[in-house]
Each structure stands twice: as C-alpha cells, then as structure tokens.
PDB file of C-alpha atoms in Angstrom:
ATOM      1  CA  UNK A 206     -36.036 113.926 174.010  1.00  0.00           C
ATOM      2  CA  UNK A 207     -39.304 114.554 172.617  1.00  0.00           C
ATOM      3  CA  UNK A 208     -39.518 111.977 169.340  1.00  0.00           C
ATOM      4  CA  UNK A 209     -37.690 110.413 166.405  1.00  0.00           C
ATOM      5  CA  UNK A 210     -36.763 113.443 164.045  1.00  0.00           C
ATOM      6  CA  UNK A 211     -35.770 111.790 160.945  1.00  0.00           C
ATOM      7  CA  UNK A 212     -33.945 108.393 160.476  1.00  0.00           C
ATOM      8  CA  UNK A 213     -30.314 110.120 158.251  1.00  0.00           C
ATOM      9  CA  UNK A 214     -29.273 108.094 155.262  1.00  0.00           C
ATOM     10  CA  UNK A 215     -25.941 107.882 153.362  1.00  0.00           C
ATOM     11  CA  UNK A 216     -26.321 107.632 150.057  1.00  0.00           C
ATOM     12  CA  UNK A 217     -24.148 107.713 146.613  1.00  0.00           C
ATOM     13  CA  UNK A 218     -26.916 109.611 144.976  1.00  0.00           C
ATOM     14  CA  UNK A 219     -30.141 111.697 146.502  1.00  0.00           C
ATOM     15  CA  UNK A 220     -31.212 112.116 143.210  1.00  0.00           C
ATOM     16  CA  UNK A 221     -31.133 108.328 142.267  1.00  0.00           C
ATOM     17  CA  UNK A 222     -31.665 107.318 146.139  1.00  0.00           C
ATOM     18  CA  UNK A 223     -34.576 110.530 146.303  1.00  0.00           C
ATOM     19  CA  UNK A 224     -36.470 108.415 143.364  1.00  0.00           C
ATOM     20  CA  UNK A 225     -35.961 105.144 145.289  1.00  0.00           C
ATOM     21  CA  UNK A 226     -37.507 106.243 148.622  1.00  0.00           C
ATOM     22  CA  UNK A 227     -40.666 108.498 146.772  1.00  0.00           C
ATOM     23  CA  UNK A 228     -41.667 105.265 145.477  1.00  0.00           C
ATOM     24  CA  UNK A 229     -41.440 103.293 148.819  1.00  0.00           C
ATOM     25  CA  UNK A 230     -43.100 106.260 150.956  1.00  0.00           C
ATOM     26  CA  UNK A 231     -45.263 107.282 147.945  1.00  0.00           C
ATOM     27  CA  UNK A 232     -44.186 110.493 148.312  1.00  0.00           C
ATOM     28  CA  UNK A 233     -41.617 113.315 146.763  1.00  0.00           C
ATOM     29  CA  UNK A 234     -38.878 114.953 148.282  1.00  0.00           C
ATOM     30  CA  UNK A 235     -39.769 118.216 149.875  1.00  0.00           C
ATOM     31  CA  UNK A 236     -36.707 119.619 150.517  1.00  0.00           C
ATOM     32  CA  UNK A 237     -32.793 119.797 149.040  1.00  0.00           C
ATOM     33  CA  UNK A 238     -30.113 121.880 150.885  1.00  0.00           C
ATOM     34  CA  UNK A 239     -26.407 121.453 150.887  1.00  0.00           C
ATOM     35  CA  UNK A 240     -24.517 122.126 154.628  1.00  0.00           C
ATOM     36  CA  UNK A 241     -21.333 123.377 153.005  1.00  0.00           C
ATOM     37  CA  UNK A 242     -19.814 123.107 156.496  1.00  0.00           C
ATOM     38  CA  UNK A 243     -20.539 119.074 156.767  1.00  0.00           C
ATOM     39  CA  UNK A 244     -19.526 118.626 153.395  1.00  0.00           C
ATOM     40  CA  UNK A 245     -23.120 117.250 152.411  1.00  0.00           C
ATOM     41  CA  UNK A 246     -26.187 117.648 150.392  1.00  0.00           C
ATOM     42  CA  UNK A 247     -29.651 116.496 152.199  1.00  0.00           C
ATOM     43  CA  UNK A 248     -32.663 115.624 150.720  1.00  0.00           C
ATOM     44  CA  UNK A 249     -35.810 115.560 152.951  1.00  0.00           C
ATOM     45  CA  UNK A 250     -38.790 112.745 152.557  1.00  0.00           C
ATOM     46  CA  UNK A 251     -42.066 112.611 154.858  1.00  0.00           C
ATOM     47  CA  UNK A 252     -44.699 109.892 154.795  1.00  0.00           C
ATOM     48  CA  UNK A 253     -47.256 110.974 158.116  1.00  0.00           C
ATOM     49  CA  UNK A 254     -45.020 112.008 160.769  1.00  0.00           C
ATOM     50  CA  UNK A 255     -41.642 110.288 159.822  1.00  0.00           C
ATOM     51  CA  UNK A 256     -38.949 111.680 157.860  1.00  0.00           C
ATOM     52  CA  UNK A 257     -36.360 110.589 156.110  1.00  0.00           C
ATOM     53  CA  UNK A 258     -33.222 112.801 155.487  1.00  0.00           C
ATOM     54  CA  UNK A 259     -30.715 111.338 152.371  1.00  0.00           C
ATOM     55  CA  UNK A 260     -27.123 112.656 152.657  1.00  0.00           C
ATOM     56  CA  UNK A 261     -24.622 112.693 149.749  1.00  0.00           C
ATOM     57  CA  UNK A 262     -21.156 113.679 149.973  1.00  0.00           C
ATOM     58  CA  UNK A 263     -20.128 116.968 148.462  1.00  0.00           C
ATOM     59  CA  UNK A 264     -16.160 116.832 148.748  1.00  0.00           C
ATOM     60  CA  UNK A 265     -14.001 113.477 149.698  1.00  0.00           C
ATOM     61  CA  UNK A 266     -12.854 114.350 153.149  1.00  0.00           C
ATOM     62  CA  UNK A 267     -16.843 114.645 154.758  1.00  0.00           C
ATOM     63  CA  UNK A 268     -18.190 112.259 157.408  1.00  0.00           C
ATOM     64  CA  UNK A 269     -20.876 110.844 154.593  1.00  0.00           C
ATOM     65  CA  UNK A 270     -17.624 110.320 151.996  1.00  0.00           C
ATOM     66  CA  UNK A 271     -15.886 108.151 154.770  1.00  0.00           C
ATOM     67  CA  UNK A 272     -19.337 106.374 155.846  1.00  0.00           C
ATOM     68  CA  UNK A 273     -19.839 105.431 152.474  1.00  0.00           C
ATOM     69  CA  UNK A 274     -16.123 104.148 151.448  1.00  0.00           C
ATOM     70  CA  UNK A 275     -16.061 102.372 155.112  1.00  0.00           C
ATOM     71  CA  UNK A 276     -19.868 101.081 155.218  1.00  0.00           C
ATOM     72  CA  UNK A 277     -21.342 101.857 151.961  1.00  0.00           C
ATOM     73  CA  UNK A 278     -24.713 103.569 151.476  1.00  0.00           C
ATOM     74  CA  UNK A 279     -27.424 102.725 154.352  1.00  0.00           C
ATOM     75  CA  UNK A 280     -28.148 104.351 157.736  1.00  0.00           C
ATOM     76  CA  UNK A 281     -25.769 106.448 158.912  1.00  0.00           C
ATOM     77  CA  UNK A 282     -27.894 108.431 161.918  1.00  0.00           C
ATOM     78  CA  UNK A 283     -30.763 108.061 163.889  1.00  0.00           C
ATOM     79  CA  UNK A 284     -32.037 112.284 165.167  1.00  0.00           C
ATOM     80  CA  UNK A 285     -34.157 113.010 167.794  1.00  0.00           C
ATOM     81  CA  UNK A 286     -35.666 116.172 168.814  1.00  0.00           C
ATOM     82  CA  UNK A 287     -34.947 117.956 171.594  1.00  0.00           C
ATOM     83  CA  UNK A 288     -36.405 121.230 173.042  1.00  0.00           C
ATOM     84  CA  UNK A 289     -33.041 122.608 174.631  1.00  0.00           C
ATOM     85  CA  UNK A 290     -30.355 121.042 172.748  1.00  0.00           C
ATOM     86  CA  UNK A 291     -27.998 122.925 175.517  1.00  0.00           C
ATOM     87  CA  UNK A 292     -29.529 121.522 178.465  1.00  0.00           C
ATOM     88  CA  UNK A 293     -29.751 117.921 176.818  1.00  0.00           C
ATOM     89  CA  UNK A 294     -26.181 117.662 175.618  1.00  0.00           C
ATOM     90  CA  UNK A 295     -25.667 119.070 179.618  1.00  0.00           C
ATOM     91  CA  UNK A 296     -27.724 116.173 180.948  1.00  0.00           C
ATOM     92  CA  UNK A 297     -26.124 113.463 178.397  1.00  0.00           C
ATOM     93  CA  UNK A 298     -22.392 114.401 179.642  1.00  0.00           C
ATOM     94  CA  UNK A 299     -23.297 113.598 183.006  1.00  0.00           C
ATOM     95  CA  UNK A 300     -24.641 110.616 182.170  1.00  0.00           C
ATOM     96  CA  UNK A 301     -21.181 109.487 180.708  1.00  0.00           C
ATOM     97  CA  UNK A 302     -22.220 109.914 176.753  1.00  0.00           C
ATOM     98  CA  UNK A 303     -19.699 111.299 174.475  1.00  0.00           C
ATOM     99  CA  UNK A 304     -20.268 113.852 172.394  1.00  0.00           C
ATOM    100  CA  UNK A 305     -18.958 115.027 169.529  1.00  0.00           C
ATOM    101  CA  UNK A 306     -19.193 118.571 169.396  1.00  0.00           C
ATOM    102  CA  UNK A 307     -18.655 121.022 172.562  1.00  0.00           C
ATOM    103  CA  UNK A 308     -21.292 123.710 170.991  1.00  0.00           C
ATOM    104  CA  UNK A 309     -24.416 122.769 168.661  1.00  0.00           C
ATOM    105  CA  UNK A 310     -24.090 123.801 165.253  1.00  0.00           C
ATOM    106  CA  UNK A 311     -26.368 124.815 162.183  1.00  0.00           C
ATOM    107  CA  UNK A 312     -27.349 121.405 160.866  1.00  0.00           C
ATOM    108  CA  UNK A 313     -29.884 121.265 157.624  1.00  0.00           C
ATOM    109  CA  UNK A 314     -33.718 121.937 157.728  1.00  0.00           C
ATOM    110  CA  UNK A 315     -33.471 124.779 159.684  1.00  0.00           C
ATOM    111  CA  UNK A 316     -31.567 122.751 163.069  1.00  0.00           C
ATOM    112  CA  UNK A 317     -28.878 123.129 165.539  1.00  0.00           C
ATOM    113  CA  UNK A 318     -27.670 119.898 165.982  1.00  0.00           C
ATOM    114  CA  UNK A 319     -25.183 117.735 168.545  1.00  0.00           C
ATOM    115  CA  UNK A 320     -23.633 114.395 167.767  1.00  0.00           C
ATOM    116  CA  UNK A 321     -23.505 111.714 170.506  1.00  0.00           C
ATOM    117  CA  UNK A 322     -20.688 109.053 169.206  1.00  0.00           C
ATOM    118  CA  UNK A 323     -21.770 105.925 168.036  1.00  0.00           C
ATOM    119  CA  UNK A 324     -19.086 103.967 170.728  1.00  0.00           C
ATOM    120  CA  UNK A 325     -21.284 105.324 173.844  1.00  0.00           C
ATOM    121  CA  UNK A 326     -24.961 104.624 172.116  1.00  0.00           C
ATOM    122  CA  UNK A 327     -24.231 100.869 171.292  1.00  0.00           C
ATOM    123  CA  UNK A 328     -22.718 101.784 167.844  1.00  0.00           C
ATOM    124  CA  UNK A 329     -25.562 103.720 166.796  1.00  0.00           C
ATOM    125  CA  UNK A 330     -24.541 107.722 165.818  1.00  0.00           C
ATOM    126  CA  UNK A 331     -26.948 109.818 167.517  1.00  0.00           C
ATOM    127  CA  UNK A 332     -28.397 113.293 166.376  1.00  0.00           C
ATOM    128  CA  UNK A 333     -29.699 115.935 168.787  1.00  0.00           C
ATOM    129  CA  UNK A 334     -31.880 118.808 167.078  1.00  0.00           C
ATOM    130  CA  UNK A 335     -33.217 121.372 167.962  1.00  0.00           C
ATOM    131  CA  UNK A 336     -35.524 123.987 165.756  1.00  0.00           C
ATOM    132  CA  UNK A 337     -34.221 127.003 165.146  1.00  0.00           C
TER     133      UNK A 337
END
C-alpha cells in the first residue's frame, strides 16, 4: 500500500456537508460524480495531499443509506492506494483478511476499488484503489 487515498465520509447532504468541509480545509470541492452502481453521489475535497471524499445516498437500499440510518453521518471508510489492486487483494487473502468483493470494481474518481470488511481490520472498512 503506497499512502492514505482519501479518508470516505457519509453524509445526509454533500451539498450542505461540501460547504461544511470547504470552510474547515479552506478549500472547494473539486469534484461531484454519482456511482449509480453503489447507489451514491461523491464529492471530492483536497487540502495539500489529503482528500476527503463525501458520500450521499442516492436510493434507500445503498451501503451509505444503511451507514447513515445504523451510524448516522461520520466516517464510513478509510482508502488507500495501491499499485496492483489484484496482487494486493491476492496478498490480503492470504493473510486471512476478508474481502468483500471477489473482482475490483469501477469506484468514483476514476478507481477500481476492493473492500476489506470492517470485522477483519478492527472495525474499520477498508478501501483498496487503484488508478485507472
């Protein structure tokens, strides 16, 4: 794993949460794309090297809808990029992580992405990505 991609964040509202977060970083949101397969609309934030990705449901049956009704809005994901996203979800199987998807899919801002689930990285969901 090369670094921290972005730090995901479920929210009721990227709009509302979008003007929140440009305040704290002092800076706008740079990108908004929905991923009509997750159910989700992300909003993209960078301050120096860190980003910040807000996620608001699109349709009541998505992983951010049942975040939010279960947790409420805060962090649902922590990403980190990868440079084979193959080889790496290879290498975390046989270290005994679960993961939750048997291919990598087209995540937003141009990814494929892997889940690792939260019950084998101390309750913390886990994003692989890789750049497309």
């Amino acid at each position: 794993m090369n670094k921290i991609e972005h730090i995901g964040i479920a929210v009721n509202s990227i709009e509302v949460a979008g003007d929140v977060y440009a305040k704290l970083l002092n800076t706008g949101v740079y990108k908004i794309e929905e991923v009509i397969s997750e159910g989700v609309k992300t909003a993209f934030l960078q301050s120096g090297p860190n980003k910040i990705e807000l996620l608001e449901t699109t349709n009541a049956d998505s992983p951010i809808a049942k975040f939010i009704a279960k947790k409420g809005e805060g962090i649902h994901h922590i990403a980190f990029d990868v440079t084979d996203i193959k080889a790496e979800m290879e290498r975390l199987k046989a270290e005994g992580f679960i993961l939750l998807n048997d291919e990598p899919k087209r995540g937003a801002d141009n990814k494929l992405v892997c889940f690792v689930h939260p019950k084998s990285a101390n309750g913390v969901l886990v994003e692989l990505c890789q750049s497309i």
